[in-house]
């Protein structure tokens, strides 16, 4: 019998409804201002009533009234748009909206190393330091992100993913993955508390094999080949699947700059090199645990592999297996962040651009789903170039149980308030509340680590019109996976970073 999984509905409550802290402050400030103005003009009834009502109505509109600015597709409140539009204005002010890679002009030093100016990052990508280490005899690169206060490293996984497994294999794979998460989440002194899983489908040519067969038959080298050998090869080519899909899978380990990490780094070396050596040891531990979870590791990403991955993400025409690209050329020549609904990138020497858009998963399934519920997004769109990134922030069992209890209390209180007001409780809320309670019981009984999960999907297309079609297809497949996604208009540049192997996008 197939096992099902449920995601509880996170339902934060506050002093003034289900709002985050900033919204509660705005509502409280509006109410306080209205009361103050009303008291100040208490001698005049009309002005007093107007002074009380206007600030309250204004903040209610700011927090609750959604609208859609020009050049965007999403409807959000004024409060939500304010931060996003501020970021977009600052991005336009920094680069004029079009970032130009300095790698071509700066060139390289006499010793072959790139100058610091050649390593500039585009809008949305924080400054980084790449340091090489050796893990199990393989070269790997450790990425230090001082602005984000973290260190990351990535393994490439040879796996067909859950979508390519039978139901029984899917359940075993998930259980083993859970054991991997527990090993890191329940170790209170372990700096690695975040893991990111990336599924990347790249551009490929479904007719490449047929063209190769045609070129082979037309080649003079095959003139003397016996007919029986030609016939056997033709039969073989008809039996071989020529799918247009080409998938790559990656796991990124993320460690925060903590006292434990600093102490471990100081014991292994000095400065950044010590931190990199410590992270290399954590990457080796992740490698071993991936093998325990029946995940075959191809190799860690070294500088060449990571450069190729980043370049392929921005420029799908660049083959991800071509590792001869220097690091300064990891980013394409131009990245245009001016459009609100997408990011446009163009490689040097090319007149054509790629268009990218990123969506965040804002609601996970609140109904029971199978272990392959992400199948419609992972394998259900063979003609869409995309990256699906799932990041899990791990926490020890006791904290996870406390958080589950708090969420369950909030759910129960909300349903009681609804019944007292005579409002019928949404059946989906009942299912979500039951899922939250059952998750708390499962955590308490199993001792497993808990996690906060975020998901992002980046899609790419050759034109803005094609991108809109791809976005509609992606939204439809997300609904088939029982997910609700939201396109991150005006902030696609930094949202794109969340689907690169740097474990971003979660607080």
GROMACS .gro file of C-alpha atoms in nm:
model
  507
    1UNK     CA    1   0.000   0.000   0.000
    2UNK     CA    2   0.138   0.339  -0.101
    3UNK     CA    3   0.228   0.567   0.186
    4UNK     CA    4   0.093   0.922   0.184
    5UNK     CA    5   0.240   1.240   0.326
    6UNK     CA    6   0.078   1.554   0.462
    7UNK     CA    7   0.212   1.905   0.506
    8UNK     CA    8   0.070   2.110   0.787
    9UNK     CA    9  -0.046   2.461   0.713
   10UNK     CA   10   0.171   2.719   0.885
   11UNK     CA   11  -0.072   2.963   1.040
   12UNK     CA   12   0.105   3.234   1.243
   13UNK     CA   13  -0.124   3.434   1.467
   14UNK     CA   14  -0.063   3.766   1.634
   15UNK     CA   15  -0.226   4.046   1.823
   16UNK     CA   16  -0.408   4.163   1.512
   17UNK     CA   17  -0.505   3.867   1.299
   18UNK     CA   18  -0.278   3.641   1.097
   19UNK     CA   19  -0.017   3.900   1.002
   20UNK     CA   20   0.360   3.910   1.026
   21UNK     CA   21   0.532   4.135   1.278
   22UNK     CA   22   0.583   4.425   1.038
   23UNK     CA   23   0.218   4.430   0.937
   24UNK     CA   24   0.112   4.418   1.301
   25UNK     CA   25   0.336   4.717   1.375
   26UNK     CA   26   0.180   4.912   1.087
   27UNK     CA   27  -0.172   4.829   1.204
   28UNK     CA   28  -0.089   4.914   1.564
   29UNK     CA   29   0.079   5.241   1.464
   30UNK     CA   30  -0.224   5.340   1.255
   31UNK     CA   31  -0.460   5.269   1.541
   32UNK     CA   32  -0.241   5.462   1.786
   33UNK     CA   33  -0.215   5.758   1.548
   34UNK     CA   34  -0.591   5.762   1.498
   35UNK     CA   35  -0.655   5.761   1.874
   36UNK     CA   36  -0.398   6.037   1.928
   37UNK     CA   37  -0.545   6.261   1.657
   38UNK     CA   38  -0.896   6.196   1.785
   39UNK     CA   39  -0.791   6.290   2.138
   40UNK     CA   40  -0.604   6.598   2.011
   41UNK     CA   41  -0.915   6.735   1.839
   42UNK     CA   42  -1.167   6.604   2.089
   43UNK     CA   43  -1.330   6.947   2.106
   44UNK     CA   44  -1.452   6.915   1.746
   45UNK     CA   45  -1.661   6.603   1.693
   46UNK     CA   46  -1.633   6.595   1.314
   47UNK     CA   47  -1.255   6.640   1.305
   48UNK     CA   48  -1.216   6.396   1.595
   49UNK     CA   49  -1.410   6.122   1.414
   50UNK     CA   50  -1.226   6.188   1.087
   51UNK     CA   51  -0.890   6.188   1.266
   52UNK     CA   52  -0.975   5.853   1.424
   53UNK     CA   53  -1.105   5.689   1.106
   54UNK     CA   54  -0.863   5.809   0.837
   55UNK     CA   55  -0.535   5.669   0.979
   56UNK     CA   56  -0.703   5.338   1.058
   57UNK     CA   57  -0.855   5.312   0.710
   58UNK     CA   58  -0.521   5.405   0.555
   59UNK     CA   59  -0.323   5.132   0.733
   60UNK     CA   60  -0.597   4.878   0.665
   61UNK     CA   61  -0.562   4.958   0.294
   62UNK     CA   62  -0.183   4.933   0.316
   63UNK     CA   63  -0.192   4.591   0.483
   64UNK     CA   64  -0.501   4.427   0.332
   65UNK     CA   65  -0.579   4.583  -0.009
   66UNK     CA   66  -0.399   4.403  -0.296
   67UNK     CA   67  -0.318   4.562  -0.630
   68UNK     CA   68  -0.099   4.493  -0.933
   69UNK     CA   69   0.157   4.756  -1.041
   70UNK     CA   70   0.227   4.817  -1.408
   71UNK     CA   71   0.469   4.565  -1.557
   72UNK     CA   72   0.390   4.288  -1.309
   73UNK     CA   73   0.161   3.986  -1.297
   74UNK     CA   74   0.108   3.934  -0.924
   75UNK     CA   75  -0.137   4.110  -0.693
   76UNK     CA   76   0.009   4.205  -0.356
   77UNK     CA   77  -0.066   4.458  -0.086
   78UNK     CA   78   0.102   4.799  -0.063
   79UNK     CA   79   0.299   4.673   0.236
   80UNK     CA   80   0.428   4.374   0.039
   81UNK     CA   81   0.512   4.576  -0.273
   82UNK     CA   82   0.697   4.847  -0.081
   83UNK     CA   83   1.001   4.631   0.002
   84UNK     CA   84   1.006   4.469  -0.342
   85UNK     CA   85   0.983   4.798  -0.533
   86UNK     CA   86   1.253   4.950  -0.310
   87UNK     CA   87   1.486   4.663  -0.402
   88UNK     CA   88   1.406   4.704  -0.773
   89UNK     CA   89   1.470   5.079  -0.764
   90UNK     CA   90   1.806   5.023  -0.593
   91UNK     CA   91   1.898   4.757  -0.849
   92UNK     CA   92   1.825   5.000  -1.131
   93UNK     CA   93   2.024   5.273  -0.958
   94UNK     CA   94   2.330   5.049  -0.909
   95UNK     CA   95   2.372   4.928  -1.268
   96UNK     CA   96   2.114   5.116  -1.471
   97UNK     CA   97   1.928   4.786  -1.494
   98UNK     CA   98   2.180   4.616  -1.725
   99UNK     CA   99   2.481   4.445  -1.567
  100UNK     CA  100   2.777   4.401  -1.801
  101UNK     CA  101   3.036   4.137  -1.716
  102UNK     CA  102   3.384   4.292  -1.683
  103UNK     CA  103   3.558   3.961  -1.761
  104UNK     CA  104   3.625   4.044  -2.126
  105UNK     CA  105   3.785   4.385  -2.064
  106UNK     CA  106   3.989   4.295  -1.755
  107UNK     CA  107   4.141   3.981  -1.904
  108UNK     CA  108   4.394   3.791  -1.691
  109UNK     CA  109   4.720   3.862  -1.512
  110UNK     CA  110   5.058   3.754  -1.645
  111UNK     CA  111   5.047   3.444  -1.423
  112UNK     CA  112   4.710   3.343  -1.568
  113UNK     CA  113   4.499   3.436  -1.265
  114UNK     CA  114   4.204   3.674  -1.305
  115UNK     CA  115   4.213   4.016  -1.137
  116UNK     CA  116   3.955   4.085  -0.867
  117UNK     CA  117   3.759   4.316  -1.100
  118UNK     CA  118   3.695   4.022  -1.336
  119UNK     CA  119   3.513   3.832  -1.061
  120UNK     CA  120   3.235   4.085  -1.012
  121UNK     CA  121   2.889   3.934  -0.954
  122UNK     CA  122   2.567   4.046  -1.123
  123UNK     CA  123   2.265   4.191  -0.951
  124UNK     CA  124   2.110   3.950  -0.703
  125UNK     CA  125   2.428   3.748  -0.644
  126UNK     CA  126   2.620   3.822  -0.323
  127UNK     CA  127   2.997   3.853  -0.320
  128UNK     CA  128   3.182   3.523  -0.291
  129UNK     CA  129   3.524   3.371  -0.237
  130UNK     CA  130   3.598   3.035  -0.398
  131UNK     CA  131   3.862   2.814  -0.236
  132UNK     CA  132   3.973   2.473  -0.369
  133UNK     CA  133   4.000   2.169  -0.142
  134UNK     CA  134   4.049   1.796  -0.192
  135UNK     CA  135   3.773   1.558  -0.085
  136UNK     CA  136   3.833   1.183  -0.121
  137UNK     CA  137   4.099   1.254  -0.381
  138UNK     CA  138   3.860   1.469  -0.587
  139UNK     CA  139   3.888   1.844  -0.634
  140UNK     CA  140   3.605   2.048  -0.483
  141UNK     CA  141   3.539   2.418  -0.441
  142UNK     CA  142   3.423   2.575  -0.114
  143UNK     CA  143   3.224   2.896  -0.156
  144UNK     CA  144   3.250   3.153   0.122
  145UNK     CA  145   2.971   3.412   0.127
  146UNK     CA  146   3.071   3.681   0.380
  147UNK     CA  147   2.761   3.896   0.322
  148UNK     CA  148   2.533   3.601   0.395
  149UNK     CA  149   2.757   3.469   0.673
  150UNK     CA  150   2.780   3.114   0.538
  151UNK     CA  151   2.988   2.856   0.353
  152UNK     CA  152   2.857   2.615   0.088
  153UNK     CA  153   2.980   2.316  -0.112
  154UNK     CA  154   2.799   2.094  -0.363
  155UNK     CA  155   2.790   1.729  -0.471
  156UNK     CA  156   2.659   1.608  -0.807
  157UNK     CA  157   2.430   1.306  -0.771
  158UNK     CA  158   2.377   1.033  -1.031
  159UNK     CA  159   2.014   0.951  -0.974
  160UNK     CA  160   1.695   0.928  -1.178
  161UNK     CA  161   1.513   1.099  -0.893
  162UNK     CA  162   1.194   0.980  -0.728
  163UNK     CA  163   1.007   1.007  -1.056
  164UNK     CA  164   1.217   0.726  -1.204
  165UNK     CA  165   1.158   0.481  -0.917
  166UNK     CA  166   0.883   0.239  -0.828
  167UNK     CA  167   0.653   0.325  -0.536
  168UNK     CA  168   0.831   0.091  -0.296
  169UNK     CA  169   1.170   0.230  -0.397
  170UNK     CA  170   1.040   0.583  -0.350
  171UNK     CA  171   0.938   0.511   0.009
  172UNK     CA  172   1.273   0.348   0.088
  173UNK     CA  173   1.457   0.641  -0.071
  174UNK     CA  174   1.260   0.892   0.137
  175UNK     CA  175   1.321   0.700   0.458
  176UNK     CA  176   1.695   0.693   0.389
  177UNK     CA  177   1.689   1.062   0.304
  178UNK     CA  178   1.515   1.123   0.635
  179UNK     CA  179   1.796   0.939   0.812
  180UNK     CA  180   2.046   1.169   0.640
  181UNK     CA  181   1.854   1.476   0.757
  182UNK     CA  182   1.837   1.340   1.113
  183UNK     CA  183   2.213   1.290   1.119
  184UNK     CA  184   2.271   1.660   1.057
  185UNK     CA  185   1.961   1.809   1.223
  186UNK     CA  186   1.992   1.634   1.559
  187UNK     CA  187   2.365   1.707   1.597
  188UNK     CA  188   2.335   2.029   1.795
  189UNK     CA  189   2.702   2.126   1.752
  190UNK     CA  190   2.724   2.049   1.378
  191UNK     CA  191   2.753   2.366   1.164
  192UNK     CA  192   2.574   2.210   0.863
  193UNK     CA  193   2.209   2.283   0.930
  194UNK     CA  194   2.082   2.342   0.578
  195UNK     CA  195   2.069   2.121   0.270
  196UNK     CA  196   1.957   2.212  -0.079
  197UNK     CA  197   1.847   1.966  -0.346
  198UNK     CA  198   1.856   2.088  -0.708
  199UNK     CA  199   1.698   1.917  -1.007
  200UNK     CA  200   1.811   2.079  -1.331
  201UNK     CA  201   1.667   2.000  -1.672
  202UNK     CA  202   1.885   2.142  -1.944
  203UNK     CA  203   1.844   2.223  -2.308
  204UNK     CA  204   1.886   1.918  -2.531
  205UNK     CA  205   1.810   1.819  -2.887
  206UNK     CA  206   1.565   1.529  -2.934
  207UNK     CA  207   1.673   1.493  -3.299
  208UNK     CA  208   2.049   1.488  -3.239
  209UNK     CA  209   2.068   1.107  -3.253
  210UNK     CA  210   1.870   1.094  -3.578
  211UNK     CA  211   2.103   1.349  -3.735
  212UNK     CA  212   2.402   1.145  -3.619
  213UNK     CA  213   2.255   0.835  -3.786
  214UNK     CA  214   2.203   1.031  -4.108
  215UNK     CA  215   2.558   1.164  -4.103
  216UNK     CA  216   2.689   0.813  -4.033
  217UNK     CA  217   2.503   0.667  -4.330
  218UNK     CA  218   2.632   0.945  -4.557
  219UNK     CA  219   2.991   0.905  -4.443
  220UNK     CA  220   3.243   0.736  -4.671
  221UNK     CA  221   3.369   0.542  -4.370
  222UNK     CA  222   3.055   0.326  -4.372
  223UNK     CA  223   3.068   0.228  -4.742
  224UNK     CA  224   3.245  -0.101  -4.674
  225UNK     CA  225   3.034  -0.194  -4.374
  226UNK     CA  226   2.834  -0.518  -4.425
  227UNK     CA  227   2.459  -0.481  -4.474
  228UNK     CA  228   2.381  -0.701  -4.173
  229UNK     CA  229   2.576  -0.460  -3.948
  230UNK     CA  230   2.391  -0.159  -4.090
  231UNK     CA  231   2.058  -0.333  -4.039
  232UNK     CA  232   2.141  -0.429  -3.680
  233UNK     CA  233   2.238  -0.070  -3.602
  234UNK     CA  234   1.912   0.060  -3.753
  235UNK     CA  235   1.713  -0.181  -3.537
  236UNK     CA  236   1.906  -0.064  -3.233
  237UNK     CA  237   1.842   0.304  -3.302
  238UNK     CA  238   1.470   0.238  -3.334
  239UNK     CA  239   1.469   0.070  -2.992
  240UNK     CA  240   1.662   0.345  -2.818
  241UNK     CA  241   1.460   0.624  -2.656
  242UNK     CA  242   1.558   0.968  -2.783
  243UNK     CA  243   1.399   1.174  -2.509
  244UNK     CA  244   1.463   1.547  -2.509
  245UNK     CA  245   1.514   1.547  -2.133
  246UNK     CA  246   1.856   1.578  -1.978
  247UNK     CA  247   1.852   1.595  -1.599
  248UNK     CA  248   2.121   1.672  -1.345
  249UNK     CA  249   2.085   1.647  -0.967
  250UNK     CA  250   2.285   1.824  -0.697
  251UNK     CA  251   2.298   1.845  -0.317
  252UNK     CA  252   2.442   2.154  -0.152
  253UNK     CA  253   2.559   2.166   0.211
  254UNK     CA  254   2.529   2.502   0.387
  255UNK     CA  255   2.711   2.593   0.708
  256UNK     CA  256   2.675   2.922   0.893
  257UNK     CA  257   2.972   3.110   1.032
  258UNK     CA  258   2.937   2.996   1.392
  259UNK     CA  259   3.171   2.964   1.687
  260UNK     CA  260   3.196   2.589   1.625
  261UNK     CA  261   3.285   2.639   1.258
  262UNK     CA  262   3.544   2.903   1.345
  263UNK     CA  263   3.702   2.676   1.606
  264UNK     CA  264   3.713   2.381   1.365
  265UNK     CA  265   3.861   2.603   1.094
  266UNK     CA  266   4.127   2.741   1.329
  267UNK     CA  267   4.230   2.385   1.416
  268UNK     CA  268   4.275   2.299   1.046
  269UNK     CA  269   4.441   2.614   0.914
  270UNK     CA  270   4.445   2.991   0.917
  271UNK     CA  271   4.184   3.232   0.787
  272UNK     CA  272   3.967   3.134   0.492
  273UNK     CA  273   4.180   2.827   0.417
  274UNK     CA  274   4.100   2.681   0.758
  275UNK     CA  275   3.729   2.740   0.708
  276UNK     CA  276   3.749   2.578   0.365
  277UNK     CA  277   3.932   2.275   0.509
  278UNK     CA  278   3.662   2.235   0.776
  279UNK     CA  279   3.386   2.260   0.516
  280UNK     CA  280   3.571   2.003   0.305
  281UNK     CA  281   3.549   1.762   0.599
  282UNK     CA  282   3.174   1.827   0.630
  283UNK     CA  283   3.137   1.768   0.255
  284UNK     CA  284   3.315   1.434   0.292
  285UNK     CA  285   3.071   1.343   0.571
  286UNK     CA  286   2.777   1.440   0.347
  287UNK     CA  287   2.926   1.225   0.071
  288UNK     CA  288   2.941   0.924   0.303
  289UNK     CA  289   2.586   0.976   0.425
  290UNK     CA  290   2.461   1.010   0.066
  291UNK     CA  291   2.610   0.670  -0.008
  292UNK     CA  292   2.435   0.532   0.303
  293UNK     CA  293   2.111   0.676   0.161
  294UNK     CA  294   2.173   0.491  -0.170
  295UNK     CA  295   2.257   0.813  -0.355
  296UNK     CA  296   2.543   0.765  -0.598
  297UNK     CA  297   2.776   1.065  -0.595
  298UNK     CA  298   2.933   1.153  -0.930
  299UNK     CA  299   3.181   1.405  -0.791
  300UNK     CA  300   3.190   1.725  -0.589
  301UNK     CA  301   3.165   2.044  -0.790
  302UNK     CA  302   3.510   2.189  -0.842
  303UNK     CA  303   3.570   2.537  -0.981
  304UNK     CA  304   3.529   2.425  -1.343
  305UNK     CA  305   3.208   2.227  -1.279
  306UNK     CA  306   3.051   2.504  -1.071
  307UNK     CA  307   3.144   2.762  -1.335
  308UNK     CA  308   2.981   2.551  -1.605
  309UNK     CA  309   2.666   2.499  -1.394
  310UNK     CA  310   2.622   2.872  -1.329
  311UNK     CA  311   2.685   2.961  -1.691
  312UNK     CA  312   2.441   2.696  -1.813
  313UNK     CA  313   2.176   2.831  -1.577
  314UNK     CA  314   2.201   3.180  -1.725
  315UNK     CA  315   2.284   3.063  -2.077
  316UNK     CA  316   2.134   2.719  -2.152
  317UNK     CA  317   2.316   2.716  -2.488
  318UNK     CA  318   2.640   2.658  -2.296
  319UNK     CA  319   2.687   2.282  -2.231
  320UNK     CA  320   2.713   2.204  -1.860
  321UNK     CA  321   2.967   1.929  -1.931
  322UNK     CA  322   3.213   2.175  -2.091
  323UNK     CA  323   3.444   2.249  -1.799
  324UNK     CA  324   3.700   2.455  -1.988
  325UNK     CA  325   3.539   2.791  -1.906
  326UNK     CA  326   3.741   3.023  -1.676
  327UNK     CA  327   3.567   3.132  -1.358
  328UNK     CA  328   3.535   3.503  -1.461
  329UNK     CA  329   3.306   3.387  -1.743
  330UNK     CA  330   3.066   3.200  -1.514
  331UNK     CA  331   2.814   3.478  -1.580
  332UNK     CA  332   2.710   3.582  -1.932
  333UNK     CA  333   2.801   3.912  -2.090
  334UNK     CA  334   2.478   4.100  -2.011
  335UNK     CA  335   2.207   4.050  -1.749
  336UNK     CA  336   1.908   4.283  -1.780
  337UNK     CA  337   1.693   4.320  -1.466
  338UNK     CA  338   1.477   4.609  -1.590
  339UNK     CA  339   1.168   4.405  -1.690
  340UNK     CA  340   0.942   4.334  -1.397
  341UNK     CA  341   0.826   3.992  -1.516
  342UNK     CA  342   1.160   3.831  -1.607
  343UNK     CA  343   1.539   3.858  -1.625
  344UNK     CA  344   1.712   3.864  -1.963
  345UNK     CA  345   2.067   3.736  -2.021
  346UNK     CA  346   2.288   3.739  -2.330
  347UNK     CA  347   2.622   3.568  -2.387
  348UNK     CA  348   2.921   3.743  -2.542
  349UNK     CA  349   2.926   3.702  -2.919
  350UNK     CA  350   2.555   3.621  -2.934
  351UNK     CA  351   2.273   3.838  -3.061
  352UNK     CA  352   2.000   3.629  -2.898
  353UNK     CA  353   1.894   3.648  -2.535
  354UNK     CA  354   1.755   3.402  -2.283
  355UNK     CA  355   1.459   3.498  -2.066
  356UNK     CA  356   1.425   3.362  -1.711
  357UNK     CA  357   1.156   3.380  -1.444
  358UNK     CA  358   1.151   3.237  -1.092
  359UNK     CA  359   0.855   3.133  -0.879
  360UNK     CA  360   0.841   3.055  -0.509
  361UNK     CA  361   0.633   2.774  -0.362
  362UNK     CA  362   0.401   2.967  -0.129
  363UNK     CA  363   0.176   2.674  -0.030
  364UNK     CA  364   0.265   2.307   0.004
  365UNK     CA  365   0.005   2.027  -0.022
  366UNK     CA  366  -0.255   2.039   0.253
  367UNK     CA  367  -0.409   1.711   0.136
  368UNK     CA  368  -0.244   1.367   0.151
  369UNK     CA  369   0.003   1.313  -0.135
  370UNK     CA  370   0.231   1.032  -0.242
  371UNK     CA  371   0.611   1.037  -0.228
  372UNK     CA  372   0.627   1.136  -0.596
  373UNK     CA  373   0.395   1.437  -0.567
  374UNK     CA  374   0.662   1.660  -0.729
  375UNK     CA  375   0.661   1.439  -1.039
  376UNK     CA  376   0.458   1.685  -1.252
  377UNK     CA  377   0.726   1.950  -1.199
  378UNK     CA  378   1.030   1.723  -1.214
  379UNK     CA  379   0.945   1.498  -1.510
  380UNK     CA  380   0.609   1.626  -1.635
  381UNK     CA  381   0.742   1.907  -1.857
  382UNK     CA  382   0.987   1.754  -2.105
  383UNK     CA  383   1.001   2.065  -2.324
  384UNK     CA  384   1.072   2.318  -2.047
  385UNK     CA  385   1.422   2.422  -1.941
  386UNK     CA  386   1.396   2.458  -1.565
  387UNK     CA  387   1.560   2.427  -1.226
  388UNK     CA  388   1.370   2.307  -0.919
  389UNK     CA  389   1.541   2.382  -0.587
  390UNK     CA  390   1.421   2.256  -0.249
  391UNK     CA  391   1.604   2.389   0.058
  392UNK     CA  392   1.558   2.241   0.404
  393UNK     CA  393   1.667   2.424   0.719
  394UNK     CA  394   1.718   2.159   0.986
  395UNK     CA  395   1.649   2.182   1.358
  396UNK     CA  396   1.682   1.935   1.650
  397UNK     CA  397   1.389   1.717   1.748
  398UNK     CA  398   1.297   1.907   2.066
  399UNK     CA  399   1.274   2.241   1.883
  400UNK     CA  400   1.078   2.081   1.600
  401UNK     CA  401   0.825   1.936   1.846
  402UNK     CA  402   0.787   2.275   2.018
  403UNK     CA  403   0.727   2.446   1.684
  404UNK     CA  404   0.473   2.181   1.581
  405UNK     CA  405   0.288   2.227   1.911
  406UNK     CA  406   0.281   2.606   1.864
  407UNK     CA  407   0.144   2.570   1.512
  408UNK     CA  408  -0.115   2.317   1.631
  409UNK     CA  409  -0.224   2.557   1.907
  410UNK     CA  410  -0.262   2.837   1.654
  411UNK     CA  411  -0.466   2.612   1.424
  412UNK     CA  412  -0.700   2.502   1.702
  413UNK     CA  413  -0.746   2.859   1.828
  414UNK     CA  414  -0.828   2.982   1.478
  415UNK     CA  415  -1.090   2.711   1.427
  416UNK     CA  416  -1.247   2.785   1.768
  417UNK     CA  417  -1.271   3.155   1.678
  418UNK     CA  418  -1.434   3.065   1.347
  419UNK     CA  419  -1.695   2.849   1.519
  420UNK     CA  420  -1.767   3.120   1.776
  421UNK     CA  421  -1.833   3.367   1.494
  422UNK     CA  422  -2.067   3.115   1.332
  423UNK     CA  423  -1.831   3.064   1.038
  424UNK     CA  424  -1.800   2.723   0.876
  425UNK     CA  425  -1.448   2.590   0.907
  426UNK     CA  426  -1.277   2.524   0.574
  427UNK     CA  427  -1.237   2.144   0.530
  428UNK     CA  428  -0.884   2.206   0.398
  429UNK     CA  429  -0.801   2.379   0.725
  430UNK     CA  430  -0.929   2.076   0.915
  431UNK     CA  431  -0.704   1.847   0.709
  432UNK     CA  432  -0.407   2.082   0.753
  433UNK     CA  433  -0.464   2.103   1.129
  434UNK     CA  434  -0.481   1.725   1.151
  435UNK     CA  435  -0.159   1.701   0.950
  436UNK     CA  436   0.015   1.944   1.186
  437UNK     CA  437  -0.096   1.745   1.490
  438UNK     CA  438   0.006   1.413   1.338
  439UNK     CA  439   0.343   1.558   1.241
  440UNK     CA  440   0.402   1.662   1.601
  441UNK     CA  441   0.315   1.311   1.722
  442UNK     CA  442   0.544   1.156   1.461
  443UNK     CA  443   0.832   1.383   1.562
  444UNK     CA  444   0.780   1.306   1.930
  445UNK     CA  445   0.763   0.930   1.877
  446UNK     CA  446   1.047   0.897   1.625
  447UNK     CA  447   1.298   1.149   1.757
  448UNK     CA  448   1.351   1.271   1.402
  449UNK     CA  449   1.484   1.616   1.323
  450UNK     CA  450   1.249   1.880   1.192
  451UNK     CA  451   1.296   2.116   0.902
  452UNK     CA  452   1.164   2.432   0.744
  453UNK     CA  453   1.121   2.385   0.369
  454UNK     CA  454   1.122   2.637   0.085
  455UNK     CA  455   1.098   2.570  -0.285
  456UNK     CA  456   1.178   2.769  -0.599
  457UNK     CA  457   1.134   2.702  -0.969
  458UNK     CA  458   1.325   2.888  -1.242
  459UNK     CA  459   1.220   2.847  -1.605
  460UNK     CA  460   1.397   2.971  -1.919
  461UNK     CA  461   1.285   3.047  -2.274
  462UNK     CA  462   1.411   3.209  -2.592
  463UNK     CA  463   1.162   3.497  -2.597
  464UNK     CA  464   0.934   3.686  -2.362
  465UNK     CA  465   0.629   3.544  -2.540
  466UNK     CA  466   0.756   3.187  -2.510
  467UNK     CA  467   0.841   3.251  -2.145
  468UNK     CA  468   0.482   3.350  -2.073
  469UNK     CA  469   0.366   3.021  -2.224
  470UNK     CA  470   0.622   2.830  -2.018
  471UNK     CA  471   0.511   3.009  -1.701
  472UNK     CA  472   0.149   2.909  -1.763
  473UNK     CA  473   0.258   2.549  -1.819
  474UNK     CA  474   0.463   2.553  -1.500
  475UNK     CA  475   0.176   2.697  -1.296
  476UNK     CA  476  -0.054   2.426  -1.432
  477UNK     CA  477   0.190   2.148  -1.347
  478UNK     CA  478   0.243   2.296  -1.002
  479UNK     CA  479  -0.131   2.275  -0.939
  480UNK     CA  480  -0.116   1.912  -1.049
  481UNK     CA  481   0.150   1.864  -0.780
  482UNK     CA  482  -0.086   2.026  -0.522
  483UNK     CA  483   0.145   2.329  -0.493
  484UNK     CA  484   0.070   2.697  -0.515
  485UNK     CA  485   0.346   2.904  -0.670
  486UNK     CA  486   0.389   3.278  -0.702
  487UNK     CA  487   0.605   3.448  -0.964
  488UNK     CA  488   0.849   3.685  -0.796
  489UNK     CA  489   0.791   3.994  -1.008
  490UNK     CA  490   1.042   4.281  -0.975
  491UNK     CA  491   1.284   4.058  -0.783
  492UNK     CA  492   1.363   3.785  -1.035
  493UNK     CA  493   1.734   3.872  -1.023
  494UNK     CA  494   1.783   3.776  -0.659
  495UNK     CA  495   1.522   3.499  -0.681
  496UNK     CA  496   1.729   3.341  -0.960
  497UNK     CA  497   2.011   3.308  -0.707
  498UNK     CA  498   1.791   3.076  -0.498
  499UNK     CA  499   1.804   2.808  -0.770
  500UNK     CA  500   2.184   2.819  -0.794
  501UNK     CA  501   2.383   2.578  -0.570
  502UNK     CA  502   2.429   2.824  -0.283
  503UNK     CA  503   2.136   2.719  -0.057
  504UNK     CA  504   1.973   3.061  -0.051
  505UNK     CA  505   1.613   3.173  -0.026
  506UNK     CA  506   1.536   3.083   0.335
  507UNK     CA  507   1.573   3.299   0.645
   0.00000   0.00000   0.00000
